[in-house]
Amino acid sequence: MATVRLENLRKTFDSGRLVAVDDLSISVDDGEFLTVVGPSGCGKSTTLRMIAGLERPTSGRVVIGGEDVTDTHARKRDVAMVFQNYALYPHKTVMGNMEFGLRMSTDLSKEERCERVRETAEMMDIEELLEDKPSELSGGQKQRVALGRAIVREPDVFLFDEPLSNLDAKLRTTMRTEIQRLQDELDITAIYVTHDQEEAMTMGDKIAILDDGELQQTGRPTDVYDDPANEFVGGFVGSPSMNVLDAAVTTSDDGVTLRGTRSDFEYRLPADRVPAFEGHDEVRMGIRPEDVRVAAADEAGIEATVDVVEPIGSDNYLYLDLGPEFIARVGSGVTPARGSTVRIAFDEADVHAFDARTGESLTRDRESAEVADDPAGERLERTAD
Ligand code: ATP
């Protein structure tokens, strides 16, 4: 078990022309499960490879268990990595694959190694596969073996690089739960890279969102969902994505008025919200599909035309003409006709506003933001002093 701290990590390729990871600082507590998520090419794998020692940082430090391992060879780091493509040796049996890592990383006798592999195989429910070769296994079984090979080493840190991407949806869900159960049971620090925001949100104790090599936000999944630091995070986390509308801002002693500049709507926020909007004439107003409802008869609402009604079983998605893709997620009993007008409403607490130029959130809870944005925990440590 160990903490992992990334300090101002930077990695460039192509003689510095391509910045894959830029000034990245994150800390992971002992036994914590961190998921790292972001679009393709944002630097997730490069980050993981630097932690594993497979890639050398251009600058910055990797600290595992309080020890600076930036210059330590991958084999000397007590980490085990699980890859998307399983990376099993095709000519070795499952036993051979699982035992091999132990041979490289411990001084155990062959008998002791086989015993440990058998124990792990039992825990993973793969003991009947021990004599099989990888070619005889299904994708799901291969990934269980790859996971077992990592677990048997009893590493300080687990690193997962999109391990479930090659599996079908049902198996992915099963394996998600399985990985969480094992990580929890073994209490091993884990860093899990994925491009799937749902996977990141459901699996992580903590989530880190990257874009273009830069950390956008870290925090507990619910905090990131409720209080995104910027428009990118607001749109990336949650499905369907947050609706975003361009709005002009007017403030007065009575409060804030947001008026649509590309679609016709008006929304008022009370006076205590004025300070957040001061100095901003235009904002991007965000509201999640699940926070939009059909307005009650006596409630002020925004009128919109229904473009499409999409049933998803439990709920209906109403595509409204307020924006390029403005979705209201409503109950399956709400089935307005296509082309009809509905009046929608949403709570003031669910309205997000982002700076039209920088994308930074204007409505974020500042106090929680200060703690969450201190990935290396320096503020907390300072407070403790
Ligand atoms: P994906 O989800 O598609 O795997 P990612 O978020 O894991 O993407 P990385 O693989 O870390 O992203 O890549 C980040 C950037 O660095 C990309 O622009 C990629 O092309 C570049 N890159 C990664 N490895 C190398 C390399 N060895 N040489 C040159 N460029 C690289």
Short mmCIF file of C-alpha atoms and ligand atoms in Angstrom, two decimals:
data_model
loop_
_atom_site.label_atom_id
_atom_site.label_comp_id
_atom_site.label_asym_id
_atom_site.label_seq_id
_atom_site.Cartn_x
_atom_site.Cartn_y
_atom_site.Cartn_z
CA MET A 1 0.00 0.00 0.00
CA ALA A 2 1.23 3.48 -0.76
CA THR A 3 0.37 7.03 -1.60
CA VAL A 4 1.15 8.32 -5.07
CA ARG A 5 2.04 11.94 -5.72
CA LEU A 6 2.60 13.48 -9.11
CA GLU A 7 4.40 16.79 -8.87
CA ASN A 8 4.34 19.17 -11.83
CA LEU A 9 4.72 16.30 -14.28
CA ARG A 10 5.45 17.28 -17.83
CA LYS A 11 6.09 15.12 -20.88
CA THR A 12 6.86 16.36 -24.33
CA PHE A 13 7.51 14.42 -27.54
CA ASP A 14 8.85 15.44 -30.90
CA SER A 15 11.70 17.60 -29.51
CA GLY A 16 9.30 19.53 -27.30
CA ARG A 17 6.84 20.37 -30.08
CA LEU A 18 4.14 18.07 -28.69
CA VAL A 19 3.16 18.57 -25.06
CA ALA A 20 1.43 15.33 -23.99
CA VAL A 21 1.23 16.15 -20.26
CA ASP A 22 1.57 19.64 -18.88
CA ASP A 23 2.37 20.56 -15.28
CA LEU A 24 0.24 17.81 -13.79
CA SER A 25 -0.02 17.57 -9.99
CA ILE A 26 -2.29 14.98 -8.37
CA SER A 27 -2.10 13.06 -5.12
CA VAL A 28 -3.67 9.68 -4.45
CA ASP A 29 -4.15 8.52 -0.86
CA ASP A 30 -3.23 5.13 0.47
CA GLY A 31 -5.90 2.64 -0.66
CA GLU A 32 -7.68 5.25 -2.76
CA PHE A 33 -9.11 4.50 -6.24
CA LEU A 34 -8.37 7.35 -8.64
CA THR A 35 -9.90 7.32 -12.10
CA VAL A 36 -8.28 9.47 -14.79
CA VAL A 37 -10.57 10.39 -17.65
CA GLY A 38 -10.50 12.61 -20.71
CA PRO A 39 -10.89 12.53 -24.49
CA SER A 40 -8.56 10.62 -26.78
CA GLY A 41 -5.05 12.09 -26.85
CA CYS A 42 -5.41 14.10 -23.62
CA GLY A 43 -2.39 12.40 -22.02
CA LYS A 44 -3.97 9.70 -19.84
CA SER A 45 -1.80 6.79 -20.96
CA THR A 46 1.36 8.89 -20.95
CA THR A 47 0.64 9.86 -17.34
CA LEU A 48 0.12 6.24 -16.33
CA ARG A 49 3.26 5.16 -18.16
CA MET A 50 5.28 7.77 -16.28
CA ILE A 51 3.95 6.40 -12.97
CA ALA A 52 4.85 2.87 -14.08
CA GLY A 53 8.33 3.96 -15.14
CA LEU A 54 7.75 3.07 -18.80
CA GLU A 55 8.11 6.69 -19.85
CA ARG A 56 10.55 9.24 -18.46
CA PRO A 57 9.06 12.62 -17.52
CA THR A 58 10.57 15.64 -19.26
CA SER A 59 10.29 17.36 -15.87
CA GLY A 60 8.49 16.95 -12.55
CA ARG A 61 8.49 14.11 -10.03
CA VAL A 62 6.71 10.83 -9.36
CA VAL A 63 6.62 10.03 -5.65
CA ILE A 64 5.35 6.61 -4.51
CA GLY A 65 5.06 5.83 -0.81
CA GLY A 66 6.96 9.03 0.01
CA GLU A 67 9.93 7.98 -2.14
CA ASP A 68 10.95 9.87 -5.27
CA VAL A 69 10.93 7.17 -7.98
CA THR A 70 11.24 9.49 -10.99
CA ASP A 71 14.58 7.91 -11.92
CA THR A 72 13.80 4.41 -10.65
CA HIS A 73 13.59 1.63 -13.23
CA ALA A 74 10.08 0.26 -13.89
CA ARG A 75 11.02 -3.16 -12.54
CA LYS A 76 12.15 -1.67 -9.23
CA ARG A 77 8.84 0.13 -8.69
CA ASP A 78 6.30 -1.82 -6.72
CA VAL A 79 3.52 -1.25 -9.22
CA ALA A 80 1.53 -3.67 -11.38
CA MET A 81 -0.10 -2.59 -14.61
CA VAL A 82 -3.12 -4.06 -16.39
CA PHE A 83 -3.43 -3.19 -20.08
CA GLN A 84 -6.32 -3.01 -22.52
CA ASN A 85 -4.82 -5.73 -24.75
CA TYR A 86 -4.10 -8.06 -21.77
CA ALA A 87 -0.39 -8.39 -22.69
CA LEU A 88 -0.27 -12.12 -21.84
CA TYR A 89 2.59 -14.31 -23.07
CA PRO A 90 0.91 -16.48 -25.75
CA HIS A 91 3.23 -19.48 -25.31
CA LYS A 92 2.86 -19.63 -21.52
CA THR A 93 -0.08 -21.20 -19.68
CA VAL A 94 -2.19 -19.13 -17.31
CA MET A 95 -0.11 -20.51 -14.44
CA GLY A 96 3.07 -19.59 -16.33
CA ASN A 97 1.81 -16.08 -17.03
CA MET A 98 0.80 -15.44 -13.45
CA GLU A 99 3.93 -16.97 -12.00
CA PHE A 100 6.31 -15.12 -14.31
CA GLY A 101 5.77 -11.72 -12.69
CA LEU A 102 6.44 -13.23 -9.28
CA ARG A 103 9.66 -14.78 -10.53
CA MET A 104 10.84 -11.35 -11.66
CA SER A 105 9.80 -9.46 -8.54
CA THR A 106 10.32 -11.87 -5.60
CA ASP A 107 12.78 -14.46 -4.27
CA LEU A 108 10.07 -17.05 -3.65
CA SER A 109 10.76 -20.68 -4.54
CA LYS A 110 8.91 -22.22 -7.46
CA GLU A 111 6.63 -24.09 -5.07
CA GLU A 112 5.80 -20.93 -3.11
CA ARG A 113 5.13 -19.04 -6.34
CA CYS A 114 2.75 -21.73 -7.62
CA GLU A 115 0.97 -21.77 -4.27
CA ARG A 116 0.45 -18.01 -4.42
CA VAL A 117 -0.81 -18.23 -7.98
CA ARG A 118 -3.29 -20.95 -6.98
CA GLU A 119 -4.59 -18.86 -4.06
CA THR A 120 -5.08 -15.82 -6.31
CA ALA A 121 -6.64 -17.92 -9.07
CA GLU A 122 -9.13 -19.25 -6.55
CA MET A 123 -10.00 -15.74 -5.40
CA MET A 124 -10.47 -14.70 -9.03
CA ASP A 125 -12.44 -17.81 -9.93
CA ILE A 126 -10.02 -18.84 -12.67
CA GLU A 127 -8.41 -21.89 -11.04
CA GLU A 128 -9.83 -24.21 -13.72
CA LEU A 129 -7.99 -22.16 -16.38
CA LEU A 130 -4.48 -22.53 -14.93
CA GLU A 131 -3.27 -25.05 -17.51
CA ASP A 132 -4.83 -23.24 -20.50
CA LYS A 133 -2.97 -21.06 -22.99
CA PRO A 134 -4.27 -17.51 -23.67
CA SER A 135 -5.49 -18.54 -27.14
CA GLU A 136 -7.96 -20.91 -25.47
CA LEU A 137 -9.52 -18.12 -23.37
CA SER A 138 -12.34 -15.65 -24.05
CA GLY A 139 -11.67 -11.91 -23.82
CA GLY A 140 -13.21 -11.74 -20.36
CA GLN A 141 -11.14 -14.69 -19.12
CA LYS A 142 -7.96 -13.15 -20.54
CA GLN A 143 -8.63 -9.95 -18.66
CA ARG A 144 -9.27 -11.90 -15.43
CA VAL A 145 -5.92 -13.60 -15.91
CA ALA A 146 -4.21 -10.26 -16.56
CA LEU A 147 -5.82 -8.91 -13.41
CA GLY A 148 -4.81 -12.03 -11.46
CA ARG A 149 -1.24 -11.64 -12.68
CA ALA A 150 -1.20 -8.11 -11.27
CA ILE A 151 -2.83 -9.11 -7.98
CA VAL A 152 -0.59 -12.09 -7.26
CA ARG A 153 2.38 -9.75 -7.03
CA GLU A 154 0.72 -7.88 -4.15
CA PRO A 155 1.97 -4.56 -5.49
CA ASP A 156 1.84 -1.22 -3.68
CA VAL A 157 -0.03 0.35 -6.56
CA PHE A 158 -2.31 -0.95 -9.32
CA LEU A 159 -2.28 0.85 -12.64
CA PHE A 160 -5.06 0.17 -15.12
CA ASP A 161 -4.91 1.39 -18.72
CA GLU A 162 -8.42 1.09 -20.22
CA PRO A 163 -8.57 -2.56 -19.13
CA LEU A 164 -12.20 -3.14 -20.07
CA SER A 165 -12.37 -1.45 -23.48
CA ASN A 166 -12.20 -4.72 -25.43
CA LEU A 167 -15.05 -6.36 -23.54
CA ASP A 168 -18.75 -6.27 -24.38
CA ALA A 169 -21.04 -3.99 -22.37
CA LYS A 170 -22.40 -6.64 -20.01
CA LEU A 171 -19.01 -8.11 -19.20
CA ARG A 172 -17.64 -4.62 -18.71
CA THR A 173 -20.19 -3.95 -16.01
CA THR A 174 -19.40 -7.26 -14.27
CA MET A 175 -15.65 -6.63 -14.43
CA ARG A 176 -16.08 -3.07 -13.15
CA THR A 177 -17.71 -4.40 -10.00
CA GLU A 178 -15.13 -7.16 -9.73
CA ILE A 179 -12.19 -4.75 -9.94
CA GLN A 180 -13.78 -2.46 -7.35
CA ARG A 181 -14.43 -5.40 -5.03
CA LEU A 182 -10.85 -6.67 -5.32
CA GLN A 183 -9.32 -3.23 -4.89
CA ASP A 184 -11.47 -2.65 -1.85
CA GLU A 185 -10.72 -6.06 -0.35
CA LEU A 186 -6.98 -5.83 -0.97
CA ASP A 187 -6.93 -2.14 -0.06
CA ILE A 188 -4.39 -1.35 -2.76
CA THR A 189 -3.97 2.17 -4.15
CA ALA A 190 -5.27 2.18 -7.73
CA ILE A 191 -5.05 4.52 -10.69
CA TYR A 192 -7.43 3.67 -13.49
CA VAL A 193 -7.36 5.35 -16.90
CA THR A 194 -10.44 5.39 -19.10
CA HIS A 195 -12.07 7.56 -21.76
CA ASP A 196 -15.50 6.47 -20.50
CA GLN A 197 -16.85 9.09 -18.10
CA GLU A 198 -19.48 6.72 -16.73
CA GLU A 199 -16.79 4.17 -15.85
CA ALA A 200 -14.70 6.90 -14.23
CA MET A 201 -17.64 8.25 -12.25
CA THR A 202 -18.89 4.91 -10.98
CA MET A 203 -15.52 3.36 -10.11
CA GLY A 204 -13.46 6.18 -8.63
CA ASP A 205 -13.25 7.38 -5.05
CA LYS A 206 -11.71 10.36 -6.77
CA ILE A 207 -11.76 11.39 -10.42
CA ALA A 208 -9.24 13.48 -12.37
CA ILE A 209 -10.35 15.02 -15.65
CA LEU A 210 -7.69 15.86 -18.24
CA ASP A 211 -7.94 17.80 -21.45
CA ASP A 212 -5.11 18.55 -23.82
CA GLY A 213 -2.49 17.39 -21.31
CA GLU A 214 -3.80 19.62 -18.54
CA LEU A 215 -5.65 18.74 -15.37
CA GLN A 216 -9.10 20.34 -15.44
CA GLN A 217 -10.42 19.21 -12.06
CA THR A 218 -10.03 16.55 -9.38
CA GLY A 219 -12.50 15.62 -6.70
CA ARG A 220 -15.08 13.12 -5.60
CA PRO A 221 -17.27 12.14 -8.58
CA THR A 222 -20.39 13.69 -7.06
CA ASP A 223 -18.59 16.98 -6.36
CA VAL A 224 -17.25 17.17 -9.90
CA TYR A 225 -20.72 16.44 -11.27
CA ASP A 226 -22.45 18.98 -9.02
CA ASP A 227 -19.82 21.65 -9.20
CA PRO A 228 -17.78 21.52 -12.42
CA ALA A 229 -14.78 23.86 -12.50
CA ASN A 230 -15.34 24.81 -16.12
CA GLU A 231 -17.51 24.23 -19.17
CA PHE A 232 -15.33 21.39 -20.41
CA VAL A 233 -15.82 19.38 -17.20
CA GLY A 234 -19.54 20.28 -17.10
CA GLY A 235 -19.96 18.88 -20.60
CA PHE A 236 -17.67 15.88 -20.22
CA VAL A 237 -19.11 14.50 -17.00
CA GLY A 238 -22.73 13.34 -17.13
CA SER A 239 -24.77 11.75 -19.89
CA PRO A 240 -26.43 13.13 -21.91
CA SER A 241 -24.13 16.15 -21.74
CA MET A 242 -24.99 19.33 -19.93
CA ASN A 243 -27.09 21.73 -22.06
CA VAL A 244 -25.27 25.00 -22.65
CA LEU A 245 -26.95 28.21 -23.85
CA ASP A 246 -25.46 31.60 -24.71
CA ALA A 247 -26.95 34.31 -22.52
CA ALA A 248 -26.58 38.05 -21.98
CA VAL A 249 -26.31 39.15 -18.35
CA THR A 250 -28.03 42.08 -16.67
CA THR A 251 -27.58 42.64 -12.95
CA SER A 252 -29.51 44.92 -10.62
CA ASP A 253 -30.24 45.14 -6.89
CA ASP A 254 -33.03 42.63 -7.49
CA GLY A 255 -30.86 39.96 -9.00
CA VAL A 256 -29.46 38.59 -12.25
CA THR A 257 -31.34 38.26 -15.53
CA LEU A 258 -30.00 35.86 -18.14
CA ARG A 259 -31.43 36.41 -21.63
CA GLY A 260 -30.84 34.03 -24.50
CA THR A 261 -28.80 35.53 -27.33
CA ARG A 262 -29.34 32.69 -29.80
CA SER A 263 -32.69 31.46 -28.54
CA ASP A 264 -35.55 33.22 -26.87
CA PHE A 265 -35.62 32.75 -23.10
CA GLU A 266 -35.20 34.66 -19.89
CA TYR A 267 -34.15 33.32 -16.51
CA ARG A 268 -33.84 35.20 -13.25
CA LEU A 269 -31.53 34.49 -10.33
CA PRO A 270 -31.89 36.17 -6.91
CA ALA A 271 -29.79 39.04 -5.56
CA ASP A 272 -27.29 36.85 -3.69
CA ARG A 273 -26.06 35.57 -7.06
CA VAL A 274 -25.16 39.04 -8.36
CA PRO A 275 -21.50 39.07 -7.18
CA ALA A 276 -20.67 35.95 -9.21
CA PHE A 277 -21.82 37.65 -12.43
CA GLU A 278 -20.27 41.06 -11.90
CA GLY A 279 -18.08 42.13 -14.84
CA HIS A 280 -19.65 39.56 -17.18
CA ASP A 281 -21.93 40.75 -19.99
CA GLU A 282 -22.22 37.35 -21.60
CA VAL A 283 -22.06 33.86 -20.15
CA ARG A 284 -22.57 30.28 -21.18
CA MET A 285 -25.44 29.01 -19.08
CA GLY A 286 -25.40 25.30 -18.25
CA ILE A 287 -28.26 23.10 -17.14
CA ARG A 288 -28.20 19.31 -16.99
CA PRO A 289 -30.91 17.38 -18.91
CA GLU A 290 -31.96 15.61 -15.70
CA ASP A 291 -32.46 18.99 -13.95
CA VAL A 292 -34.97 20.21 -16.54
CA ARG A 293 -38.65 19.50 -15.89
CA VAL A 294 -41.96 20.38 -17.46
CA ALA A 295 -43.17 23.49 -15.62
CA ALA A 296 -46.18 23.28 -13.34
CA ALA A 297 -49.24 25.28 -14.42
CA ASP A 298 -48.63 28.09 -11.90
CA GLU A 299 -44.85 28.20 -12.38
CA ALA A 300 -42.83 30.61 -14.51
CA GLY A 301 -41.30 28.64 -17.35
CA ILE A 302 -39.47 28.85 -20.64
CA GLU A 303 -41.38 27.96 -23.80
CA ALA A 304 -39.77 25.64 -26.30
CA THR A 305 -40.79 23.56 -29.30
CA VAL A 306 -40.29 19.80 -29.16
CA ASP A 307 -38.11 18.63 -32.06
CA VAL A 308 -37.83 14.95 -31.13
CA VAL A 309 -39.09 12.67 -28.36
CA GLU A 310 -36.66 9.85 -27.68
CA PRO A 311 -37.86 7.11 -25.32
CA ILE A 312 -35.11 5.31 -23.41
CA GLY A 313 -37.43 3.06 -21.41
CA SER A 314 -37.27 4.52 -17.93
CA ASP A 315 -37.39 8.12 -19.19
CA ASN A 316 -37.94 10.21 -22.30
CA TYR A 317 -35.46 12.63 -23.81
CA LEU A 318 -37.16 15.71 -25.24
CA TYR A 319 -34.98 17.52 -27.80
CA LEU A 320 -36.03 21.17 -27.61
CA ASP A 321 -35.34 24.02 -30.03
CA LEU A 322 -33.53 26.14 -27.41
CA GLY A 323 -30.04 25.16 -28.57
CA PRO A 324 -28.18 22.94 -31.04
CA GLU A 325 -28.82 19.97 -28.75
CA PHE A 326 -30.93 20.91 -25.77
CA ILE A 327 -32.30 17.85 -24.00
CA ALA A 328 -34.81 17.61 -21.18
CA ARG A 329 -34.83 14.25 -19.44
CA VAL A 330 -38.40 13.70 -18.30
CA GLY A 331 -40.47 10.78 -17.03
CA SER A 332 -41.62 8.13 -19.51
CA GLY A 333 -45.20 9.35 -18.98
CA VAL A 334 -44.39 12.75 -20.48
CA THR A 335 -44.90 12.34 -24.24
CA PRO A 336 -45.58 15.67 -25.94
CA ALA A 337 -46.20 15.57 -29.69
CA ARG A 338 -43.37 16.48 -32.01
CA GLY A 339 -43.71 20.14 -32.99
CA SER A 340 -45.80 21.00 -29.93
CA THR A 341 -44.82 23.62 -27.37
CA VAL A 342 -43.81 22.75 -23.83
CA ARG A 343 -42.97 25.00 -20.91
CA ILE A 344 -39.90 23.90 -19.01
CA ALA A 345 -38.47 24.96 -15.65
CA PHE A 346 -35.40 24.23 -13.55
CA ASP A 347 -34.24 25.09 -10.06
CA GLU A 348 -31.96 28.02 -9.53
CA ALA A 349 -29.47 25.82 -7.65
CA ASP A 350 -29.04 23.68 -10.77
CA VAL A 351 -28.05 26.57 -13.03
CA HIS A 352 -24.34 26.75 -13.90
CA ALA A 353 -22.74 29.74 -15.57
CA PHE A 354 -19.40 29.74 -17.36
CA ASP A 355 -17.24 32.64 -18.49
CA ALA A 356 -17.99 33.00 -22.21
CA ARG A 357 -14.29 33.47 -23.01
CA THR A 358 -12.35 31.20 -20.63
CA GLY A 359 -15.01 28.62 -19.80
CA GLU A 360 -14.30 28.97 -16.06
CA SER A 361 -17.30 28.44 -13.81
CA LEU A 362 -18.74 31.58 -12.23
CA THR A 363 -21.20 29.68 -10.07
CA ARG A 364 -18.86 27.15 -8.50
CA ASP A 365 -18.90 26.78 -4.74
CA ARG A 366 -15.69 28.68 -3.96
CA GLU A 367 -14.92 27.09 -0.60
CA SER A 368 -15.17 23.50 -1.75
CA ALA A 369 -13.29 24.49 -4.90
CA GLU A 370 -10.28 25.64 -2.90
CA VAL A 371 -9.94 22.30 -1.17
CA ALA A 372 -10.64 20.26 -4.29
CA ASP A 373 -8.17 22.23 -6.39
CA ASP A 374 -5.32 21.52 -4.05
CA PRO A 375 -4.39 18.14 -5.47
CA ALA A 376 -1.12 17.78 -3.64
CA GLY A 377 -2.95 18.44 -0.37
CA GLU A 378 -0.59 21.27 0.51
CA ARG A 379 -3.32 23.48 1.89
CA LEU A 380 -4.51 20.73 4.21
CA GLU A 381 -0.96 19.97 5.29
CA ARG A 382 -0.33 23.62 5.94
CA THR A 383 -3.50 23.83 7.99
CA ALA A 384 -2.36 20.80 10.01
CA ASP A 385 0.96 22.48 10.81
P1 ATP B 1 -6.12 7.54 -25.89
O1 ATP B 1 -7.35 7.57 -25.04
O2 ATP B 1 -6.42 7.75 -27.35
O3 ATP B 1 -5.24 6.37 -25.62
P2 ATP B 1 -4.53 9.26 -24.20
O4 ATP B 1 -5.32 10.26 -23.45
O5 ATP B 1 -4.11 8.04 -23.45
O6 ATP B 1 -5.27 8.87 -25.53
P3 ATP B 1 -1.74 9.60 -24.79
O7 ATP B 1 -1.62 8.25 -25.42
O8 ATP B 1 -1.16 9.79 -23.46
O9 ATP B 1 -3.28 10.04 -24.75
O10 ATP B 1 -1.13 10.66 -25.80
C1 ATP B 1 -1.06 12.06 -25.53
C2 ATP B 1 -0.44 12.76 -26.71
O11 ATP B 1 0.93 12.38 -26.82
C3 ATP B 1 -1.07 12.41 -28.04
O12 ATP B 1 -1.07 13.55 -28.85
C4 ATP B 1 -0.15 11.34 -28.61
O13 ATP B 1 -0.19 11.34 -30.02
C5 ATP B 1 1.20 11.80 -28.07
N1 ATP B 1 2.14 10.67 -27.87
C6 ATP B 1 2.00 9.66 -26.98
N2 ATP B 1 3.06 8.82 -27.00
C7 ATP B 1 3.89 9.33 -27.96
C8 ATP B 1 5.18 8.92 -28.47
N3 ATP B 1 5.80 7.84 -28.01
N4 ATP B 1 5.74 9.68 -29.43
C9 ATP B 1 5.11 10.80 -29.89
N5 ATP B 1 3.92 11.23 -29.45
C10 ATP B 1 3.32 10.52 -28.51
#
